[in-house]
PDB file of C-alpha atoms in Angstrom:
ATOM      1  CA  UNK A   1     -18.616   3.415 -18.400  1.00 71.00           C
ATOM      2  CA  UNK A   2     -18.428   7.092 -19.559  1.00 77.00           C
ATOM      3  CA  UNK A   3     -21.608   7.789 -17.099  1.00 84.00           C
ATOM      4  CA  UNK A   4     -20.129   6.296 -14.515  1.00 81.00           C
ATOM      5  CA  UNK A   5     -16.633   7.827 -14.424  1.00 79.00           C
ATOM      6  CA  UNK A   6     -18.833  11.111 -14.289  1.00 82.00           C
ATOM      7  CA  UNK A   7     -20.959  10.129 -11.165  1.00 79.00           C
ATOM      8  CA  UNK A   8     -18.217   8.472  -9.370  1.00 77.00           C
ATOM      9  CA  UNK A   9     -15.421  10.465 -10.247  1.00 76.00           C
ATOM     10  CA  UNK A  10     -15.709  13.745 -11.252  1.00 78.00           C
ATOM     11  CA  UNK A  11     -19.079  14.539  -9.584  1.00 81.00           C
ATOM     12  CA  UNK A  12     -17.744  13.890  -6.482  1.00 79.00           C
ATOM     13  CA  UNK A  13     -14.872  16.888  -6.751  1.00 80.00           C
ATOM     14  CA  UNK A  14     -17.554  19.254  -5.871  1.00 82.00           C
ATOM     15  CA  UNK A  15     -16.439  17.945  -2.758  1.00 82.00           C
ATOM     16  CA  UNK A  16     -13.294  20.148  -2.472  1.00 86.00           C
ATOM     17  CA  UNK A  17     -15.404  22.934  -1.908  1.00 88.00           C
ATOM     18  CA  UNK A  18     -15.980  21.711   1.869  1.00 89.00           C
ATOM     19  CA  UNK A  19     -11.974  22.216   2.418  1.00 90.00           C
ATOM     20  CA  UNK A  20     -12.060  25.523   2.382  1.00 92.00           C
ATOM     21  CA  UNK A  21     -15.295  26.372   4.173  1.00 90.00           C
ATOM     22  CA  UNK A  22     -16.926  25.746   7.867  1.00 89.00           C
ATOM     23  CA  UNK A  23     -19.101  23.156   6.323  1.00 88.00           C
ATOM     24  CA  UNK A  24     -22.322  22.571   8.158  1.00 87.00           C
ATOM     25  CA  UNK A  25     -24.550  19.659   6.724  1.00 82.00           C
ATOM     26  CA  UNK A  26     -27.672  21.511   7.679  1.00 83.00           C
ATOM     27  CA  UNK A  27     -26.819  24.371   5.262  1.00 87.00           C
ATOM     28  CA  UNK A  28     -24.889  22.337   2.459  1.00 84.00           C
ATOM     29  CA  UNK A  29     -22.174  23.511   0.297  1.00 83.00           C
ATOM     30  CA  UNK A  30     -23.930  27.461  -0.410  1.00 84.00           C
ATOM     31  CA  UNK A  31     -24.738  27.861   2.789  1.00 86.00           C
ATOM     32  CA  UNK A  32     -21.927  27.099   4.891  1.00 88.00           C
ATOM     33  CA  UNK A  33     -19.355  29.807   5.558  1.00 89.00           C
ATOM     34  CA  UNK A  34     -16.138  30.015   3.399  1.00 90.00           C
ATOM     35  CA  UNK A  35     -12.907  30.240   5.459  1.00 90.00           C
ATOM     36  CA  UNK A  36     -10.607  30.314   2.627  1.00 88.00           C
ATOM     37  CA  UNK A  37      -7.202  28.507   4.077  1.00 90.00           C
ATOM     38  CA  UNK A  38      -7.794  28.669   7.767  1.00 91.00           C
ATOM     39  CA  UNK A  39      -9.054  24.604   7.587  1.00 91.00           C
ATOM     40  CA  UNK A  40      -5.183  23.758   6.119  1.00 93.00           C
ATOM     41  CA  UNK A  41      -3.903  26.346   8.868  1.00 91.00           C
ATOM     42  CA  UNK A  42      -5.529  24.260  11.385  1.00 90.00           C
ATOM     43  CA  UNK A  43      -4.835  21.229   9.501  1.00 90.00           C
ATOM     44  CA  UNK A  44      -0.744  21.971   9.548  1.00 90.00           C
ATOM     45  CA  UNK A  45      -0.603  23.583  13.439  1.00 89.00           C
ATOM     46  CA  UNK A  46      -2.309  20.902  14.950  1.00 82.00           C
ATOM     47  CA  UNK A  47      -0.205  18.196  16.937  1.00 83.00           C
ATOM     48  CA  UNK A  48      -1.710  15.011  15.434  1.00 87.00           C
ATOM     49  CA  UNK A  49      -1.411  15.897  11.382  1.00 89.00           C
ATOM     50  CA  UNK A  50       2.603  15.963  11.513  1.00 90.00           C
ATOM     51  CA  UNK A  51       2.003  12.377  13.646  1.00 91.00           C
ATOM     52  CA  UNK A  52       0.215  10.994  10.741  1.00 90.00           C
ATOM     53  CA  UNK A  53       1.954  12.093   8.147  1.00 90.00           C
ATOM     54  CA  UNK A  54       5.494  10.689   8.924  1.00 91.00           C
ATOM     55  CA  UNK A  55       3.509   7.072   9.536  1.00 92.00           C
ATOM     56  CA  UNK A  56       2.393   7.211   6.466  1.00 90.00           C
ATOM     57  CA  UNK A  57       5.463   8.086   4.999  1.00 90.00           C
ATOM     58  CA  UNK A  58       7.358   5.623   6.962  1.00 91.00           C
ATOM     59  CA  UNK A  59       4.480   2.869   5.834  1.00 90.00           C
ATOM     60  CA  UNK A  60       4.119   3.955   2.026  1.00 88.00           C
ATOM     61  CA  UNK A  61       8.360   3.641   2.095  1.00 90.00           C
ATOM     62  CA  UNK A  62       7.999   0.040   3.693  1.00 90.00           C
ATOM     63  CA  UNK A  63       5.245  -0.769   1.060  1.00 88.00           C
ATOM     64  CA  UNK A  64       7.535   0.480  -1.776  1.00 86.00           C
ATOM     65  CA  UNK A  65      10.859  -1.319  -0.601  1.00 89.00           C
ATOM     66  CA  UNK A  66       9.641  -4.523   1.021  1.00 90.00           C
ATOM     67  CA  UNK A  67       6.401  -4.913  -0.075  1.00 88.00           C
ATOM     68  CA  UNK A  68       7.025  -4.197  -3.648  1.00 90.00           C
ATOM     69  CA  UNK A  69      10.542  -6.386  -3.961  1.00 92.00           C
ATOM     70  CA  UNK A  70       9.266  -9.540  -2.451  1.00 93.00           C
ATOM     71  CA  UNK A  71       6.123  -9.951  -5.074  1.00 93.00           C
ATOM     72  CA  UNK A  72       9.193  -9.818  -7.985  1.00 92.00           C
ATOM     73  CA  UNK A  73      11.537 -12.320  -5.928  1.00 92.00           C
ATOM     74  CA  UNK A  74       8.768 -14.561  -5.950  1.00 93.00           C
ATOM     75  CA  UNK A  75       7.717 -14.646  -8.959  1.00 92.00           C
ATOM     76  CA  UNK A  76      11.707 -14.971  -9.740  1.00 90.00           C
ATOM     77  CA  UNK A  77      11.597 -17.947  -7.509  1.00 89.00           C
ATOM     78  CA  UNK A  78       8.166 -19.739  -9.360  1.00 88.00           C
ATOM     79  CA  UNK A  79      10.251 -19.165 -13.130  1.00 85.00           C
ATOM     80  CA  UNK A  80      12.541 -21.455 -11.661  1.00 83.00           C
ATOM     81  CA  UNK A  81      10.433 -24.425 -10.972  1.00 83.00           C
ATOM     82  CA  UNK A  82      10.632 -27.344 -13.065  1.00 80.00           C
ATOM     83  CA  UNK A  83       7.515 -29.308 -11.897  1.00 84.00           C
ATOM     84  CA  UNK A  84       4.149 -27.384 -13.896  1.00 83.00           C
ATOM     85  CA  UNK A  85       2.183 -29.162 -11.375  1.00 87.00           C
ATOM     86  CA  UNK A  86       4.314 -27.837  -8.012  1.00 88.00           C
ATOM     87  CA  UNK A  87       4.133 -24.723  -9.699  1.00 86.00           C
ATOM     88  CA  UNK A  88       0.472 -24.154 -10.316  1.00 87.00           C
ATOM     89  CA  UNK A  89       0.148 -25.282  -6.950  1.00 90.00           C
ATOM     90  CA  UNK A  90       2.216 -22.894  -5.300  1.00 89.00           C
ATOM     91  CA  UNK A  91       0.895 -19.921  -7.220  1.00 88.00           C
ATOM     92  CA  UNK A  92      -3.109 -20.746  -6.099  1.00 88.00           C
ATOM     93  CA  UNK A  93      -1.926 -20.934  -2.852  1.00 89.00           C
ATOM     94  CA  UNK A  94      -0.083 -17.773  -2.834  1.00 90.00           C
ATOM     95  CA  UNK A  95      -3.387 -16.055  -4.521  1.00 89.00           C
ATOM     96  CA  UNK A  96      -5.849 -17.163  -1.585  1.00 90.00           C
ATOM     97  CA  UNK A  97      -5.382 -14.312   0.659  1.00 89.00           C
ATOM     98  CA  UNK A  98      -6.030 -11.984  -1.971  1.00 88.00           C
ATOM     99  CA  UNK A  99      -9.847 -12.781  -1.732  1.00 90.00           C
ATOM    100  CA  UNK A 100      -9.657 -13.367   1.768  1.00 88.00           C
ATOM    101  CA  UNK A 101     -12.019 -10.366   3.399  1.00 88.00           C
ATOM    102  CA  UNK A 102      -9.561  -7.409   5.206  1.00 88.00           C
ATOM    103  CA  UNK A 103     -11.710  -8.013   8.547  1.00 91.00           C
ATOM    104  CA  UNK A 104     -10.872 -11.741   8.018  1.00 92.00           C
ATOM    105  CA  UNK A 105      -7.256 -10.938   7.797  1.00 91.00           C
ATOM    106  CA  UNK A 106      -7.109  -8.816  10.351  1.00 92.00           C
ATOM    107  CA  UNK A 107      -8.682 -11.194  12.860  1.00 93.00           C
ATOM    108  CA  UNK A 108      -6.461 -13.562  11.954  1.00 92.00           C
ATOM    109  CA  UNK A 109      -3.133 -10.900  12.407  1.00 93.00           C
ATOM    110  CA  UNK A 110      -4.841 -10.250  16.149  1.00 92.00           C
ATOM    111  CA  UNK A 111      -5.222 -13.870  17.033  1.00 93.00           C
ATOM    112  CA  UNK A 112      -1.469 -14.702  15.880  1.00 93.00           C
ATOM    113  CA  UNK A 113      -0.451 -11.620  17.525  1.00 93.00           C
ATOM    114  CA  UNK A 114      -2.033 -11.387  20.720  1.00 90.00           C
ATOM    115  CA  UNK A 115      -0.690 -12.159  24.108  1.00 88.00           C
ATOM    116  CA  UNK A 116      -1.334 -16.030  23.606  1.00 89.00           C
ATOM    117  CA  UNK A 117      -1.056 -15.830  19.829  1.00 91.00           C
ATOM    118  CA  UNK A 118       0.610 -18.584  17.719  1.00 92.00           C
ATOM    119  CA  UNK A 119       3.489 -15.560  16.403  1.00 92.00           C
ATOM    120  CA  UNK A 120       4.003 -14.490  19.816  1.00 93.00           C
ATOM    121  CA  UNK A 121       4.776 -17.775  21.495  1.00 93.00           C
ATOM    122  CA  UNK A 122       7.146 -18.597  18.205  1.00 92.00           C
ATOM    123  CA  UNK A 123       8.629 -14.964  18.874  1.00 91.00           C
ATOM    124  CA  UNK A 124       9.021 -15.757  23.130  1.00 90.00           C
ATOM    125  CA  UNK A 125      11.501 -18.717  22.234  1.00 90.00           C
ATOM    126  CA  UNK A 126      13.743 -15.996  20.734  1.00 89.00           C
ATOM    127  CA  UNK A 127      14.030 -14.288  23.600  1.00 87.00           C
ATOM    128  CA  UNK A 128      10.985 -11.423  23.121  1.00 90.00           C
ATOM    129  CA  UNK A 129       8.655 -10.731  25.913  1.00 88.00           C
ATOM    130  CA  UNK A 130       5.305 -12.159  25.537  1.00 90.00           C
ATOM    131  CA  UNK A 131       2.791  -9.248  24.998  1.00 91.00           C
ATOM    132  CA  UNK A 132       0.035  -7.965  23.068  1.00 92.00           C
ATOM    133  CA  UNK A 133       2.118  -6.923  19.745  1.00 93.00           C
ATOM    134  CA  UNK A 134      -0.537  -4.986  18.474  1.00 92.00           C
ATOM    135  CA  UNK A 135      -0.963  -2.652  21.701  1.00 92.00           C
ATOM    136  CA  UNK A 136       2.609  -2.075  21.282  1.00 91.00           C
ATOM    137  CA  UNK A 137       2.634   2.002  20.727  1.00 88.00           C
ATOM    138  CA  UNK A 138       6.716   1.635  19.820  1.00 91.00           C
ATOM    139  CA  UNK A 139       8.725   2.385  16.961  1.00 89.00           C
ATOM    140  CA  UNK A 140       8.446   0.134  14.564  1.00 90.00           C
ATOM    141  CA  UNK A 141       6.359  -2.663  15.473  1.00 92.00           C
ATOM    142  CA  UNK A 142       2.952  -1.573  13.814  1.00 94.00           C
ATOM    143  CA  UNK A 143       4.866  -0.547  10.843  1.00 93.00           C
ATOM    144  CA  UNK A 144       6.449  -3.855  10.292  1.00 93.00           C
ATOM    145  CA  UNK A 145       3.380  -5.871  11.552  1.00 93.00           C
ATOM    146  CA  UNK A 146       1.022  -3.510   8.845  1.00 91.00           C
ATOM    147  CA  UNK A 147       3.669  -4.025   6.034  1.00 91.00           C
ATOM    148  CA  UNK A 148       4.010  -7.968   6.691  1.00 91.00           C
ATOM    149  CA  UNK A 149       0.418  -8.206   6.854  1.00 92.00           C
ATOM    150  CA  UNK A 150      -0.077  -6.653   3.542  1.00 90.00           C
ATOM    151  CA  UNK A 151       3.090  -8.903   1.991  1.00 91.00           C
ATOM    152  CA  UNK A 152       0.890 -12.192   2.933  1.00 91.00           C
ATOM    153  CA  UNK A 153      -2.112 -10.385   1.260  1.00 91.00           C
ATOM    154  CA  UNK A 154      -0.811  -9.613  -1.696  1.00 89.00           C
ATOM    155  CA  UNK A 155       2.687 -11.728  -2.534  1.00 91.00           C
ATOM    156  CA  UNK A 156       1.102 -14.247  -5.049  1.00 89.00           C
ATOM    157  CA  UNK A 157      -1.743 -11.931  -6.539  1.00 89.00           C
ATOM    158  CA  UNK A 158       1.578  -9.140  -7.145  1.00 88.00           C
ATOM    159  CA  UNK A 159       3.627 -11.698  -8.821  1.00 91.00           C
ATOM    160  CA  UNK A 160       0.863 -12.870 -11.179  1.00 90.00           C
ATOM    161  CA  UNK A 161       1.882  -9.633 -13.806  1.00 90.00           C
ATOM    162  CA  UNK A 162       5.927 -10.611 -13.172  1.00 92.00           C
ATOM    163  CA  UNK A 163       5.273 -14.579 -14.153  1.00 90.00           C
ATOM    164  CA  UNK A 164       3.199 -13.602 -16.889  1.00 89.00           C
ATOM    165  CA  UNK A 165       5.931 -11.448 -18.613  1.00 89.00           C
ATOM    166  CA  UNK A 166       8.565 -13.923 -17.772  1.00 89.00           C
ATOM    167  CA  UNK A 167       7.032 -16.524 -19.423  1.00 87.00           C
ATOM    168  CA  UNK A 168       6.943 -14.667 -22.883  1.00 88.00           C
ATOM    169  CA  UNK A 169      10.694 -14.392 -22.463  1.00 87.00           C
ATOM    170  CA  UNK A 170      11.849 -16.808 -25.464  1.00 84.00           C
ATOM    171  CA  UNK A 171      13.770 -20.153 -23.980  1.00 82.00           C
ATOM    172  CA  UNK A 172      16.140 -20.183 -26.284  1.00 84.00           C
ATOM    173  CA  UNK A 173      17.839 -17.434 -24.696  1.00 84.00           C
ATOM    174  CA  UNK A 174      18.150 -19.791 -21.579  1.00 81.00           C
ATOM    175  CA  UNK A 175      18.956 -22.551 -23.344  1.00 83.00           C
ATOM    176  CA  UNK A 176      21.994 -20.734 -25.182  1.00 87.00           C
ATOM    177  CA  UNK A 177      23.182 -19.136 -21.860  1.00 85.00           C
ATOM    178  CA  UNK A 178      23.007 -22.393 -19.964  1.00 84.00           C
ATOM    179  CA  UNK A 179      25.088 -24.443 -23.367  1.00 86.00           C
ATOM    180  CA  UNK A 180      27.598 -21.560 -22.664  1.00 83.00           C
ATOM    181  CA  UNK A 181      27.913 -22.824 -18.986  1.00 85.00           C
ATOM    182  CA  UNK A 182      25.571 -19.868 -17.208  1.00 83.00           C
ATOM    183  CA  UNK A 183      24.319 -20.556 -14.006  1.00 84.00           C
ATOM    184  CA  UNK A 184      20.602 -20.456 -12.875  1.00 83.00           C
ATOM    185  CA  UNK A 185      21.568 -16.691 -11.295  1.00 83.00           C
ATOM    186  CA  UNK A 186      23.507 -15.404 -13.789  1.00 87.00           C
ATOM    187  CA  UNK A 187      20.663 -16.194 -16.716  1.00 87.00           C
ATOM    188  CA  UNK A 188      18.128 -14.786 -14.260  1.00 86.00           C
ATOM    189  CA  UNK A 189      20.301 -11.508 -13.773  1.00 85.00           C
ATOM    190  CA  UNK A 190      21.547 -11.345 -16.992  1.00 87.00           C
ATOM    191  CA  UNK A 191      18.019 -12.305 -19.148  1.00 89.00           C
ATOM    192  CA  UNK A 192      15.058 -12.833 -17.186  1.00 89.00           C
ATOM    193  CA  UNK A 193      15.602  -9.346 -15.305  1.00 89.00           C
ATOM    194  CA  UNK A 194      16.473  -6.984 -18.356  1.00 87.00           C
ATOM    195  CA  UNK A 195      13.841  -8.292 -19.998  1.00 88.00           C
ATOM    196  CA  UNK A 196      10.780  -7.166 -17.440  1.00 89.00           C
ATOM    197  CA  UNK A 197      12.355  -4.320 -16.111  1.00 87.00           C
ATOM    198  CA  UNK A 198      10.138  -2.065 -18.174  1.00 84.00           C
ATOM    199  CA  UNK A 199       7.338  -3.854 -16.697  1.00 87.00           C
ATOM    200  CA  UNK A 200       8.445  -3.604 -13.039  1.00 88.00           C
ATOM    201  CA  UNK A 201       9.176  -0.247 -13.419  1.00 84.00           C
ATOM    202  CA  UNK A 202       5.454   0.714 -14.409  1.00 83.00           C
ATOM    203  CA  UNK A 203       4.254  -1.452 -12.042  1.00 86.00           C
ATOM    204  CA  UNK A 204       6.631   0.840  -9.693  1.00 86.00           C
ATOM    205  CA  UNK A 205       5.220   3.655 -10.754  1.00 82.00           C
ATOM    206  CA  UNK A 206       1.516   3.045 -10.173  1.00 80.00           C
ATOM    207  CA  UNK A 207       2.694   1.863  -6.772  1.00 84.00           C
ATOM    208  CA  UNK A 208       4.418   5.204  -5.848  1.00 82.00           C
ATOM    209  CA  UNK A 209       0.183   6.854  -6.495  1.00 73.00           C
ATOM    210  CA  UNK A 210      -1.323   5.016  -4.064  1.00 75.00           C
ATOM    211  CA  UNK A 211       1.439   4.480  -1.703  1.00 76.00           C
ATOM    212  CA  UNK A 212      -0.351   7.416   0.362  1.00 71.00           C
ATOM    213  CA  UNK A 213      -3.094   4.951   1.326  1.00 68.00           C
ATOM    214  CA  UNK A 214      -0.658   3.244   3.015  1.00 59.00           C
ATOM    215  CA  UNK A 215      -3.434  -0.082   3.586  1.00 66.00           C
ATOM    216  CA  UNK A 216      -6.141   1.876   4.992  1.00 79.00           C
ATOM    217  CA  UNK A 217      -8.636  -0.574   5.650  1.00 84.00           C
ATOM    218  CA  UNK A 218      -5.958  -2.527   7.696  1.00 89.00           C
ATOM    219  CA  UNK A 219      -4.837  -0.272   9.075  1.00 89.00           C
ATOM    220  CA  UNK A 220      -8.346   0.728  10.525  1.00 88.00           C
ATOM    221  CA  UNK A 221      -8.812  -2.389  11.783  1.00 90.00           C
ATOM    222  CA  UNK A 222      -5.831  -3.171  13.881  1.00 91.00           C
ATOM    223  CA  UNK A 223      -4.790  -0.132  15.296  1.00 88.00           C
ATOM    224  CA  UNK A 224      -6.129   1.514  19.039  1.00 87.00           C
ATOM    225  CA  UNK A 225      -5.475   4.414  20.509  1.00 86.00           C
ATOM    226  CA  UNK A 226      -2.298   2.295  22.244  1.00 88.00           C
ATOM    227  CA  UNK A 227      -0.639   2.652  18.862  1.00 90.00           C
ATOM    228  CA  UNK A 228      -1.981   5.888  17.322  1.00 89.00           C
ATOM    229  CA  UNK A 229       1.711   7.070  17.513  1.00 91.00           C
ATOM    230  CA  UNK A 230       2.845   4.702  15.175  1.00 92.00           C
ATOM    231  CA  UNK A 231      -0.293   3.400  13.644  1.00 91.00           C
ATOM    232  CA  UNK A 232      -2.401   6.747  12.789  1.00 90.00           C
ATOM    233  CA  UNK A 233      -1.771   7.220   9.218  1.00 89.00           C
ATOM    234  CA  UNK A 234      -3.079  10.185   6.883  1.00 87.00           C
ATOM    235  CA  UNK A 235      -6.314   8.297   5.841  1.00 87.00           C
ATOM    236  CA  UNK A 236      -7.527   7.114   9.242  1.00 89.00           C
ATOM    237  CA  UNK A 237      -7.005  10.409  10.603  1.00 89.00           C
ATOM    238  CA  UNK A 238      -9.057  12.225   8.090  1.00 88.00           C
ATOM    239  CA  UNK A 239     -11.643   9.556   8.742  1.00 88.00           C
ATOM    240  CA  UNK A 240     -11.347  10.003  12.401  1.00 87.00           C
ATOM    241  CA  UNK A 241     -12.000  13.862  11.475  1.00 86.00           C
ATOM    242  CA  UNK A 242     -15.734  13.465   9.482  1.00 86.00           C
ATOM    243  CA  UNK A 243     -16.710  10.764  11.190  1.00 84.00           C
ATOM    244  CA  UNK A 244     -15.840  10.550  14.990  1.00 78.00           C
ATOM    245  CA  UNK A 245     -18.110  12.612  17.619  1.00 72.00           C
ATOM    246  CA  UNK A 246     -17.608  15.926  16.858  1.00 74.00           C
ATOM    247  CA  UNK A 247     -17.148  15.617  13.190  1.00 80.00           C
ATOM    248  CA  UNK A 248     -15.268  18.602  11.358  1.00 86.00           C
ATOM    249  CA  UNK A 249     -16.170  17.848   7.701  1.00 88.00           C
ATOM    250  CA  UNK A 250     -14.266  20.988   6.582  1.00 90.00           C
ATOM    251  CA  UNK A 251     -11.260  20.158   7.864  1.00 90.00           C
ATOM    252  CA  UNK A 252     -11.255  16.437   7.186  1.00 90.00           C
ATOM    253  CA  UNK A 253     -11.911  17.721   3.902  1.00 90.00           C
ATOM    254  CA  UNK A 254      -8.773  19.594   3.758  1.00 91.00           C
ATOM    255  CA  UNK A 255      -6.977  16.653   5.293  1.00 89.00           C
ATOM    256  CA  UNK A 256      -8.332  14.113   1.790  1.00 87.00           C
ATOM    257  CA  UNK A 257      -7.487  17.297  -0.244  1.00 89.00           C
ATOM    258  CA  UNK A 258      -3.751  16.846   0.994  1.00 89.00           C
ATOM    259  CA  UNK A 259      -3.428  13.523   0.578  1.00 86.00           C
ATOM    260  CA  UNK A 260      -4.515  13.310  -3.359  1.00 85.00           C
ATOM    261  CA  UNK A 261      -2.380  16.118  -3.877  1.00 88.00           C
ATOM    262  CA  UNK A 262       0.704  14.761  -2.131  1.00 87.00           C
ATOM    263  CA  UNK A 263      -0.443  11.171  -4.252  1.00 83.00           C
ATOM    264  CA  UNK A 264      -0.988  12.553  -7.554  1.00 85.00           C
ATOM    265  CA  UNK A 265       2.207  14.465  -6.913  1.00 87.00           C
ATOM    266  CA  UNK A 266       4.180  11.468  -6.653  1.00 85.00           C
ATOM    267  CA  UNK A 267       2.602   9.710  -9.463  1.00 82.00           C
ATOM    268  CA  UNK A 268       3.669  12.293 -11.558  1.00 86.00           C
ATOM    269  CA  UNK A 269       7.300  12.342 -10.521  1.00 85.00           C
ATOM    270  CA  UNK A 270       7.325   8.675 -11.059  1.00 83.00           C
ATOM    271  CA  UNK A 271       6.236   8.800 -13.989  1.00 82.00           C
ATOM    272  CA  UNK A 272       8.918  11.276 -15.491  1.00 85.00           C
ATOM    273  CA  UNK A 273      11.050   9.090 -13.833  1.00 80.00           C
ATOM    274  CA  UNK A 274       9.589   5.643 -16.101  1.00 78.00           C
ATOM    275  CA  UNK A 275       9.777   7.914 -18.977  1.00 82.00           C
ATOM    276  CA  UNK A 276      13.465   8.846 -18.112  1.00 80.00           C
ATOM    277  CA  UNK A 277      14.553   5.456 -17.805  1.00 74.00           C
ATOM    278  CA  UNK A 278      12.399   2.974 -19.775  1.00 73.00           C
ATOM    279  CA  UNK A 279      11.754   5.827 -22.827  1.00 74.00           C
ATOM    280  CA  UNK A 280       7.974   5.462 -22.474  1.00 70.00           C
ATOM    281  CA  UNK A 281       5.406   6.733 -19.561  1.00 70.00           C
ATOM    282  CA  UNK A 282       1.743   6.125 -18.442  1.00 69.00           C
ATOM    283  CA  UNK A 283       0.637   9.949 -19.669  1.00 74.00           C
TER     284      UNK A 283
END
């Protein structure tokens, strides 16, 4: 483990170096001229990085809201089924498209969502035009299509750590709350949620260090240049930088160098935050 943390993860920093110089593969790290800050310069002027960067704020603050409440309702929801068998039932299905491939899932979001898709025809008896959804380049319908898609991925396998630490929640608690005429809500308000709060908040706060990624691999695969607009996030567009035709590794470098910083950032933040309110942290 300890040898591969080095040549996976701290090898690999060398890396930086590219950020700050015109990186040519043909001369390699010593070779290549050093620019110093005119990559970020470039990076920060240029019409396309500001793009990216409020989508994937705008999708990292739908992943954080929607996409992190609705894994905790449901596994709010499963506490409250009687039947064992209903239950264990529900939860496999819910964990399926978890191990379902991204390219699977995402040919499966453009078939629904296409101009003759099963979603679209549902949508056209509401009164929305029939269309391509995914070509759509307007505010927010890749943003909500991206953080839906990534709700169906991972609802069940997100709830698994929730029902596990509601079901170490003693039942006699229940059972005393309900003998003193509580109601299903109020013993779910009042004991199930106090009681994994700690937990959801540290689950909160690894959430807020990779919300930057903002479902890259999904993202790749669904959007077009339709939808950059909405749809170009700070991930794609660094990979758009090193490996498109006429790659600029410095500056893609630059780009990645952003992004962990803005990540590891936030992490830290939310982690003085867990620490404020639960009295213990990650680090």
């Amino acid at each position: 483990m300890f040898i591969y943390q080095i040549l996976f993860c701290y090898l690999p920093l060398f890396g930086i170096l590219m950020a700050f110089e015109d990186f040519k593969v043909s001369k390699g790290y010593f070779g290549s001229k050093f620019v110093g800050l005119k990559n970020f310069i470039t990076l920060f002027s240029g019409e396309d990085f500001p793009r990216a960067f409020r989508n994937t704020v705008v999708m990292g603050f739908m992943n954080l809201t929607i996409g992190f409440v609705l894994p905790i309702i449901f596994a709010f929801l499963l506490s409250m089924l009687r039947s064992k068998k209903y239950k264990r039932t529900v939860q496999t299905c819910s964990y399926i498209p978890n191990f379902v491939s991204a390219v699977v899932v995402c040919s499966l979001a453009v078939e629904l969502l296409g101009r003759n898709g099963a979603i679209t025809q549902l949508l056209s008896l509401f009164g929305f035009e029939k269309q391509n959804w995914l070509a759509n380049g307007n505010i927010p319908v890749f943003w909500l299509i991206n953080t839906f898609v990534n709700v169906w991925v991972g609802l069940g396998w997100g709830s698994i750590i929730y029902v596990s630490s509601i079901s170490t929640i003693s039942g006699e608690l229940h059972e005393a709350a309900a003998m003193d005429g509580a109601t299903r809500l109020q013993r779910l308000t009042k004991i199930t949620l106090p009681n994994i709060l700690p937990m959801i908040v540290m689950m909160f706060t690894l959430q807020v260090g990779v919300s930057f990624v903002a479902g890259f691999d999904k993202i790749l695969l669904l959007y077009m240049p339709a939808t950059y607009n909405t749809a170009d996030c700070l991930a794609t567009y660094t990979y758009r930088l090193a490996f498109s035709s006429g790659a600029n590794y410095g500056l893609s470098s630059a780009s990645g160098l952003v992004q962990s910083v803005i990540g590891t950032t936030l992490l830290m933040i939310s982690n003085a935050w867990n620490r404020k309110v639960t009295g213990s942290a990650l680090f």
